[in-house]
Short mmCIF file of C-alpha atoms and ligand atoms in Angstrom, two decimals:
data_model
loop_
_atom_site.label_atom_id
_atom_site.label_comp_id
_atom_site.label_asym_id
_atom_site.label_seq_id
_atom_site.Cartn_x
_atom_site.Cartn_y
_atom_site.Cartn_z
CA UNK H 1 158.26 204.35 135.44
CA UNK H 2 158.55 201.07 137.37
CA UNK H 3 161.84 199.56 138.41
CA UNK H 4 162.43 196.42 136.35
CA UNK H 5 161.75 193.27 138.41
CA UNK H 6 164.42 190.62 138.67
CA UNK H 7 162.54 187.54 137.54
CA UNK H 8 165.43 185.11 138.01
CA UNK H 9 164.26 184.24 141.54
CA UNK H 10 160.55 183.84 140.85
CA UNK H 11 159.34 180.34 141.66
CA UNK H 12 157.49 178.66 138.76
CA UNK H 13 154.04 179.56 140.16
CA UNK H 14 155.09 183.13 140.78
CA UNK H 15 156.43 183.49 137.25
CA UNK H 16 153.19 182.06 135.85
CA UNK H 17 151.26 184.66 137.89
CA UNK H 18 153.45 187.52 136.63
CA UNK H 19 153.15 186.33 133.03
CA UNK H 20 149.38 186.14 133.51
CA UNK H 21 149.38 189.83 134.49
CA UNK H 22 151.21 190.49 131.24
CA UNK H 23 148.49 188.60 129.38
CA UNK H 24 150.74 185.59 128.69
CA UNK H 25 149.76 181.93 128.95
CA UNK H 26 151.47 179.58 131.48
CA UNK H 27 153.49 177.88 128.72
CA UNK H 28 155.21 181.22 128.07
CA UNK H 29 156.36 181.22 131.69
CA UNK H 30 157.76 177.73 131.19
CA UNK H 31 159.61 178.86 128.06
CA UNK H 32 161.06 181.72 130.05
CA UNK H 33 162.13 179.33 132.81
CA UNK H 34 163.97 177.17 130.29
CA UNK H 35 165.72 180.14 128.70
CA UNK H 36 166.87 181.56 132.01
CA UNK H 37 167.69 178.47 134.01
CA UNK H 38 168.56 175.77 131.48
CA UNK H 39 170.24 177.88 128.84
CA UNK H 40 171.55 180.54 131.18
CA UNK H 41 170.20 183.31 128.96
CA UNK H 42 169.86 186.75 130.53
CA UNK H 43 169.10 188.74 127.38
CA UNK H 44 165.40 188.72 126.52
CA UNK H 45 166.03 189.80 122.93
CA UNK H 46 167.75 186.46 122.33
CA UNK H 47 164.76 184.39 123.53
CA UNK H 48 163.75 183.83 119.95
CA UNK H 49 160.65 181.72 120.40
CA UNK H 50 158.89 184.41 122.43
CA UNK H 51 156.73 186.93 120.55
CA UNK H 52 158.58 190.14 119.75
CA UNK H 53 156.12 192.30 121.68
CA UNK H 54 156.54 190.15 124.77
CA UNK H 55 160.32 190.29 124.48
CA UNK H 56 160.18 194.08 124.29
CA UNK H 57 157.93 194.24 127.32
CA UNK H 58 160.28 191.96 129.23
CA UNK H 59 163.27 194.11 128.30
CA UNK H 60 161.50 197.17 129.70
CA UNK H 61 159.97 195.70 132.82
CA UNK H 62 162.10 192.74 133.83
CA UNK H 63 165.68 191.70 134.20
CA UNK H 64 167.72 188.58 134.91
CA UNK H 65 170.63 189.33 137.17
CA UNK H 66 172.73 187.20 139.48
CA UNK H 67 175.04 188.71 142.13
CA UNK H 68 178.31 190.15 140.85
CA UNK H 69 181.42 188.00 141.19
CA UNK H 70 184.13 189.65 143.28
CA UNK H 71 186.54 186.73 143.18
CA UNK H 72 186.65 183.37 141.46
CA UNK H 73 189.15 180.87 142.87
CA UNK H 74 190.02 177.41 141.57
CA UNK H 75 191.66 174.86 143.82
CA UNK H 76 194.09 172.14 142.74
CA UNK H 77 191.46 169.50 143.51
CA UNK H 78 188.88 171.07 141.18
CA UNK H 79 186.98 172.88 143.93
CA UNK H 80 185.91 176.32 142.81
CA UNK H 81 184.80 179.13 145.04
CA UNK H 82 183.04 182.34 144.11
CA UNK H 83 182.87 185.37 146.33
CA UNK H 84 179.76 187.35 145.47
CA UNK H 85 178.92 190.97 146.13
CA UNK H 86 175.53 191.40 147.76
CA UNK H 87 175.84 195.13 148.38
CA UNK H 88 176.69 197.43 151.29
CA UNK H 89 180.11 195.86 151.70
CA UNK H 90 178.64 192.37 152.23
CA UNK H 91 179.85 189.32 150.39
CA UNK H 92 178.74 185.68 150.37
CA UNK H 93 180.38 182.50 149.14
CA UNK H 94 179.33 179.75 146.78
CA UNK H 95 181.46 176.62 146.42
CA UNK H 96 181.47 173.93 143.72
CA UNK H 97 182.87 170.58 144.83
CA UNK H 98 183.37 168.12 141.97
CA UNK H 99 183.71 164.39 142.51
CA UNK H 100 183.86 161.71 139.88
CA UNK H 101 180.25 160.62 140.31
CA UNK H 102 178.68 163.96 141.15
CA UNK H 103 179.15 167.70 141.40
CA UNK H 104 177.90 169.50 144.49
CA UNK H 105 177.18 173.20 144.79
CA UNK H 106 177.14 174.70 148.27
CA UNK H 107 174.98 177.85 148.44
CA UNK H 108 174.54 180.68 150.94
CA UNK H 109 171.18 182.03 152.11
CA UNK H 110 172.13 185.02 154.27
CA UNK H 111 174.87 187.63 154.54
CA UNK H 112 176.10 186.69 158.00
CA UNK H 113 173.91 184.68 160.38
CA UNK H 114 171.98 185.49 163.53
CA UNK H 115 172.35 182.06 165.17
CA UNK H 116 175.92 182.82 166.21
CA UNK H 117 177.32 179.33 166.75
CA UNK H 118 180.57 179.43 168.66
CA UNK H 119 182.61 177.52 166.09
CA UNK H 120 181.29 179.35 163.01
CA UNK H 121 183.06 182.19 161.26
CA UNK H 122 179.83 183.35 159.60
CA UNK H 123 178.14 183.51 162.99
CA UNK H 124 180.97 185.62 164.34
CA UNK H 125 180.36 188.18 161.59
CA UNK H 126 176.85 188.86 162.91
CA UNK H 127 173.74 189.12 160.77
CA UNK H 128 173.60 191.59 157.88
CA UNK H 129 170.54 190.55 155.87
CA UNK H 130 168.59 187.80 154.19
CA UNK H 131 169.45 187.05 150.59
CA UNK H 132 166.61 187.36 148.10
CA UNK H 133 165.42 184.36 146.09
CA UNK H 134 167.23 185.68 143.01
CA UNK H 135 170.46 186.00 144.98
CA UNK H 136 170.13 182.38 146.13
CA UNK H 137 169.16 180.83 142.79
CA UNK H 138 171.60 183.26 141.13
CA UNK H 139 174.42 181.28 142.74
CA UNK H 140 173.31 178.12 140.94
CA UNK H 141 172.67 180.08 137.77
CA UNK H 142 176.13 181.60 137.59
CA UNK H 143 177.97 178.50 138.78
CA UNK H 144 176.26 176.40 136.11
CA UNK H 145 177.16 178.90 133.41
CA UNK H 146 180.75 179.12 134.59
CA UNK H 147 181.21 175.35 134.78
CA UNK H 148 179.66 174.79 131.37
CA UNK H 149 181.94 177.45 129.96
CA UNK H 150 185.20 176.46 131.66
CA UNK H 151 184.77 172.77 132.51
CA UNK H 152 186.41 171.54 135.69
CA UNK H 153 190.14 172.05 136.05
CA UNK H 154 192.20 170.15 138.55
CA UNK H 155 192.73 166.74 139.99
CA UNK H 156 189.28 165.66 141.07
CA UNK H 157 189.50 162.98 143.76
CA UNK H 158 187.31 159.97 143.30
CA UNK H 159 184.37 159.18 145.54
CA UNK H 160 183.86 155.77 143.94
CA UNK H 161 185.24 152.30 144.64
CA UNK H 162 188.29 151.62 142.43
CA UNK H 163 186.52 149.25 140.02
CA UNK H 164 183.92 151.87 139.14
CA UNK H 165 186.33 154.70 138.50
CA UNK H 166 187.34 153.68 134.99
CA UNK H 167 183.72 153.28 134.05
CA UNK H 168 182.81 156.69 135.42
CA UNK H 169 185.62 158.34 133.47
CA UNK H 170 184.49 156.51 130.37
CA UNK H 171 180.96 157.68 130.91
CA UNK H 172 182.11 161.21 130.16
CA UNK H 173 182.46 164.43 132.05
CA UNK H 174 179.85 163.80 134.69
CA UNK H 175 181.77 165.77 137.27
CA UNK H 176 181.30 168.84 135.12
CA UNK H 177 177.65 169.16 135.95
CA UNK H 178 175.98 170.31 139.12
CA UNK H 179 174.05 167.24 140.23
CA UNK H 180 173.58 168.13 143.90
CA UNK H 181 172.94 171.29 145.90
CA UNK H 182 173.56 171.69 149.61
CA UNK H 183 172.42 174.70 151.65
CA UNK H 184 175.59 174.68 153.72
CA UNK H 185 177.11 178.02 152.83
CA UNK H 186 176.66 181.15 154.89
CA UNK H 187 173.46 181.67 156.83
CA UNK H 188 170.59 179.70 158.30
CA UNK H 189 168.22 178.77 155.44
CA UNK H 190 165.26 178.18 157.75
CA UNK H 191 165.56 181.73 159.08
CA UNK H 192 165.15 182.95 155.50
CA UNK H 193 162.32 180.64 154.69
CA UNK H 194 160.44 182.41 151.87
CA UNK H 195 163.46 183.00 149.65
CA UNK H 196 164.84 179.53 150.38
CA UNK H 197 161.51 177.97 149.38
CA UNK H 198 161.35 179.85 146.04
CA UNK H 199 164.91 178.79 145.29
CA UNK H 200 164.14 175.16 146.20
CA UNK H 201 161.11 175.13 143.90
CA UNK H 202 163.26 176.32 141.01
CA UNK H 203 165.94 173.74 141.75
CA UNK H 204 163.35 170.95 141.59
CA UNK H 205 161.28 172.20 138.64
CA UNK H 206 161.73 170.25 135.41
CA UNK H 207 161.64 173.44 133.35
CA UNK H 208 164.39 174.98 135.48
CA UNK H 209 167.11 172.80 137.09
CA UNK H 210 165.20 169.53 137.45
CA UNK H 211 167.20 168.24 140.41
CA UNK H 212 165.79 165.35 142.37
CA UNK H 213 164.58 166.01 145.94
CA UNK H 214 167.10 163.51 147.18
CA UNK H 215 169.94 165.54 145.73
CA UNK H 216 169.01 168.84 147.32
CA UNK H 217 169.89 169.11 151.01
CA UNK H 218 168.83 171.83 153.41
CA UNK H 219 171.13 172.09 156.41
CA UNK H 220 169.74 173.67 159.57
CA UNK H 221 170.89 174.42 163.08
CA UNK H 222 167.44 173.29 164.23
CA UNK H 223 164.65 175.83 163.64
CA UNK H 224 161.94 173.38 164.72
CA UNK H 225 158.74 175.10 163.43
CA UNK H 226 160.35 175.68 160.04
CA UNK H 227 161.43 172.04 159.77
CA UNK H 228 157.72 171.26 160.05
CA UNK H 229 156.86 173.81 157.38
CA UNK H 230 159.51 172.52 154.99
CA UNK H 231 158.07 169.03 155.46
CA UNK H 232 154.68 170.31 154.24
CA UNK H 233 155.85 172.77 151.58
CA UNK H 234 158.82 171.14 149.90
CA UNK H 235 160.40 168.10 151.54
CA UNK H 236 164.00 167.69 150.40
CA UNK H 237 166.91 165.88 152.07
CA UNK H 238 167.57 167.27 155.55
CA UNK H 239 170.83 167.73 157.42
CA UNK H 240 170.71 168.89 161.03
CA UNK H 241 173.74 170.51 162.64
CA UNK H 242 173.80 168.70 165.95
CA UNK H 243 177.33 169.19 167.35
CA UNK H 244 176.42 168.12 170.90
CA UNK H 245 174.55 165.26 172.58
CA UNK H 246 173.25 167.17 175.62
CA UNK H 247 171.29 170.40 176.01
CA UNK H 248 173.86 171.90 178.35
CA UNK H 249 176.66 171.53 175.81
CA UNK H 250 174.53 172.37 172.78
CA UNK H 251 173.22 175.54 174.48
CA UNK H 252 176.79 176.77 174.60
CA UNK H 253 177.70 175.82 171.01
CA UNK H 254 174.44 176.51 169.13
CA UNK H 255 172.54 179.22 171.04
CA UNK H 256 169.32 178.40 169.16
CA UNK H 257 169.18 175.22 171.26
CA UNK H 258 167.86 177.28 174.19
CA UNK H 259 164.76 177.95 172.14
CA UNK H 260 164.41 174.50 170.55
CA UNK H 261 166.07 171.92 172.81
CA UNK H 262 167.20 168.48 171.73
CA UNK H 263 164.03 166.54 172.63
CA UNK H 264 161.96 168.87 170.41
CA UNK H 265 164.54 168.72 167.66
CA UNK H 266 164.55 164.91 167.64
CA UNK H 267 160.73 164.85 167.46
CA UNK H 268 160.81 167.31 164.55
CA UNK H 269 163.29 165.00 162.76
CA UNK H 270 160.97 162.03 163.22
CA UNK H 271 158.02 164.02 161.87
CA UNK H 272 160.12 165.18 158.92
CA UNK H 273 161.01 161.63 157.98
CA UNK H 274 157.34 160.83 157.37
CA UNK H 275 157.53 162.94 154.20
CA UNK H 276 161.25 163.15 153.45
CA UNK H 277 162.63 161.87 150.13
CA UNK H 278 165.31 159.93 152.01
CA UNK H 279 164.69 157.59 154.92
CA UNK H 280 167.31 159.12 157.19
CA UNK H 281 168.37 162.47 158.59
CA UNK H 282 172.02 163.47 158.30
CA UNK H 283 173.43 164.74 161.57
CA UNK H 284 176.42 167.01 161.15
CA UNK H 285 178.86 167.12 164.02
CA UNK H 286 181.88 169.44 164.08
CA UNK H 287 184.69 167.75 166.00
CA UNK H 288 186.06 170.18 168.61
CA UNK H 289 189.09 169.30 170.66
CA UNK H 290 188.19 168.41 174.28
CA UNK H 291 184.72 169.94 173.85
CA UNK H 292 182.46 167.36 172.20
CA UNK H 293 184.77 164.55 171.06
CA UNK H 294 185.09 162.07 173.98
CA UNK H 295 183.90 158.42 173.94
CA UNK H 296 181.25 159.44 176.46
CA UNK H 297 179.88 162.04 174.03
CA UNK H 298 179.64 159.32 171.38
CA UNK H 299 177.67 157.09 173.77
CA UNK H 300 175.36 159.97 174.65
CA UNK H 301 174.83 160.67 170.95
CA UNK H 302 173.83 157.08 170.31
CA UNK H 303 171.35 157.25 173.19
CA UNK H 304 169.92 160.55 171.96
CA UNK H 305 169.39 159.34 168.39
CA UNK H 306 168.38 155.74 169.14
CA UNK H 307 164.88 156.19 167.75
CA UNK H 308 165.87 158.42 164.79
CA UNK H 309 166.93 156.81 161.50
CA UNK H 310 170.05 158.83 160.79
CA UNK H 311 173.60 159.00 159.51
CA UNK H 312 176.43 160.94 161.07
CA UNK H 313 178.75 163.21 159.20
CA UNK H 314 181.73 164.19 161.33
CA UNK H 315 183.23 167.50 160.20
CA UNK H 316 186.85 168.41 160.90
CA UNK H 317 186.71 171.84 162.53
CA UNK H 318 188.05 174.63 160.36
CA UNK H 319 189.79 176.79 162.94
CA UNK H 320 189.77 180.56 162.96
CA UNK H 321 191.48 182.63 165.65
CA UNK H 322 188.47 184.42 167.14
CA UNK H 323 186.81 181.11 168.05
CA UNK H 324 189.40 180.06 170.61
CA UNK H 325 188.61 176.46 169.60
CA UNK H 326 190.80 173.72 168.16
CA UNK H 327 190.23 170.76 165.90
CA UNK H 328 190.11 167.26 167.33
CA UNK H 329 193.18 165.15 166.56
CA UNK H 330 192.65 162.64 163.76
CA UNK H 331 192.90 159.59 166.02
CA UNK H 332 190.15 160.92 168.27
CA UNK H 333 187.93 161.55 165.24
CA UNK H 334 188.57 157.97 164.09
CA UNK H 335 187.77 156.56 167.54
CA UNK H 336 184.57 158.62 167.70
CA UNK H 337 183.50 157.46 164.25
CA UNK H 338 184.21 153.85 165.22
CA UNK H 339 182.02 154.09 168.32
CA UNK H 340 179.12 155.50 166.32
CA UNK H 341 179.38 152.84 163.62
CA UNK H 342 179.71 150.08 166.21
CA UNK H 343 176.53 151.54 167.72
CA UNK H 344 174.77 150.88 164.40
CA UNK H 345 174.91 154.31 162.77
CA UNK H 346 176.45 154.87 159.35
CA UNK H 347 179.17 157.43 159.96
CA UNK H 348 181.38 159.34 157.54
CA UNK H 349 184.17 161.81 158.15
CA UNK H 350 184.01 164.77 155.83
CA UNK H 351 186.99 165.21 153.61
CA UNK H 352 188.24 168.77 153.54
CA UNK H 353 188.32 170.18 150.06
CA UNK H 354 189.72 173.27 148.46
CA UNK H 355 192.18 173.78 151.33
CA UNK H 356 194.47 175.87 149.22
CA UNK H 357 191.88 178.49 148.31
CA UNK H 358 191.03 179.37 151.87
CA UNK H 359 190.15 178.06 155.28
CA UNK H 360 186.79 177.96 157.08
CA UNK H 361 183.63 178.67 155.12
CA UNK H 362 182.69 182.27 155.79
CA UNK H 363 186.21 183.44 156.46
CA UNK H 364 186.90 184.76 153.03
CA UNK H 365 183.70 186.79 153.04
CA UNK H 366 184.54 188.12 156.51
CA UNK H 367 187.94 189.30 155.35
CA UNK H 368 186.52 190.96 152.29
CA UNK H 369 183.89 192.72 154.36
CA UNK H 370 186.50 194.18 156.65
CA UNK H 371 188.64 195.18 153.74
CA UNK H 372 185.69 196.66 151.86
CA UNK H 373 184.84 198.74 154.88
CA UNK H 374 188.39 199.92 155.07
CA UNK H 375 188.19 200.52 151.33
CA UNK H 376 185.05 202.57 151.73
CA UNK H 377 186.56 204.59 154.51
CA UNK H 378 189.62 205.31 152.39
CA UNK H 379 187.44 206.22 149.44
CA UNK H 380 185.36 208.59 151.57
CA UNK H 381 188.53 210.20 152.79
CA UNK H 382 189.84 210.59 149.27
CA UNK H 383 186.57 212.20 148.17
CA UNK H 384 186.72 214.40 151.22
CA UNK H 385 190.26 215.46 150.45
CA UNK H 386 189.40 216.09 146.82
CA UNK H 387 186.58 218.38 147.88
CA UNK H 388 188.70 220.22 150.42
N1 LIG U 401 173.20 177.40 159.10
C1 LIG U 401 173.11 176.07 158.63
C2 LIG U 401 173.80 175.86 157.31
C3 LIG U 401 175.12 176.55 157.10
S1 LIG U 401 176.46 176.01 158.12
C4 LIG U 401 173.63 175.10 159.66
O1 LIG U 401 174.20 175.52 160.65
O2 LIG U 401 173.42 173.91 159.47
C5 LIG U 401 176.89 174.49 157.31
C6 LIG U 401 177.69 173.54 158.18
O3 LIG U 401 179.01 174.05 158.41
C7 LIG U 401 177.05 173.33 159.54
O4 LIG U 401 176.98 171.97 159.87
C8 LIG U 401 178.01 174.07 160.43
O5 LIG U 401 177.94 173.58 161.72
C9 LIG U 401 179.34 173.84 159.76
N2 LIG U 401 180.39 174.75 160.20
C10 LIG U 401 180.25 176.03 160.60
N3 LIG U 401 181.46 176.54 160.97
C11 LIG U 401 182.37 175.57 160.81
C12 LIG U 401 183.79 175.48 161.01
N4 LIG U 401 184.49 176.52 161.46
N5 LIG U 401 184.41 174.32 160.74
C13 LIG U 401 183.70 173.26 160.26
N6 LIG U 401 182.36 173.29 160.04
C14 LIG U 401 181.69 174.43 160.31
FE1 LIG U 402 174.60 180.22 161.35
FE2 LIG U 402 174.99 177.67 160.59
FE3 LIG U 402 177.07 179.28 161.24
FE4 LIG U 402 175.43 178.43 163.14
S1 LIG U 402 176.76 177.16 161.85
S2 LIG U 402 176.18 180.53 162.90
S3 LIG U 402 173.48 178.43 162.06
S4 LIG U 402 175.69 179.54 159.51
#
């Protein structure tokens, strides 16, 4: 007796291959994709346009299962955050961020992360394991189902100029749908390349989620060889977590920089742009008090990126005690942004969202992990006592 395979994470080609082994034509695989990903159906017996024999076979040999939801938080601004169980006391987060003109889902790719950036709560938790493709696409699958079921509650702030707001509201509940996906949750997607690629293919496939390449963004700390592979395999929008304009500083903030220093990273960005769906790279830059936020750093950044078509996204640091770091004061962030835009680079400052449901991304999962471990210890003790 085989274990049933979770087919939720199979990329379209992989599902076609599996269906072929079951003696089914490729259009059956596409029907299955639509049932699972567009209609959110997990029960094969309800997939009424598939032959009964095939449905029975699926029920025996396959399953559709997303990670289990441990917690489901809604914020006053409409942001919704799920904490998902991925086994062995590990949890990951998925966040939905509605705006008037779009809805963005932020997904995780690993439990923990091996890159260990100094300012990152996920990094501080260490690396537990890669998520599978079904655990990654499962985040989109369950978020879409939940949002379709519940709508979006809360006071969604507008991201549009005032004159367009009325129109957007009139146009209906656009903010209810997931229109964009960003790989900015826990983990380094390019250190879990295979599963990330399968999930990306499903996100883009017209029979599954049908998102445009421009609306799916992979964020990386700079795994240079994998940036090149993504460019060949599945070019989507790219965000690079820069955080420092010099190798000396970046070595200390993003340890991966010792392996792939800035000059190599900039070249990889230029190569990526040859095939990218957008004509710029987004550079993310966490603003850390007295570490990387001086006018001189801004000048150095402009020099570093002179040849690279790019935009800057300045991120207010989400502090957590173990980091020993502090957020830059707002006026310094403004001055920094001004210098970059005066230097000719489009620069935005990220708005913090969902403040009331918890702090830094990765923190909630870290807390749960500790508590789960405590929980497991207590449970073991209880069992032990019961046996004694
Ligand atoms: N590993 C990938 C994607 C996940 S991190 C990467 O590093 O790009 C997503 C973004 O959150 C990155 O830009 C990261 O630098 C940022 N980030 C991590 N910890 C943060 C914190 N404490 N406050 C603000 N941003 C943080
Ligand atoms: Fe990993 Fe990204 Fe956090 Fe760095 S910032 S530790 S790469 S998740």
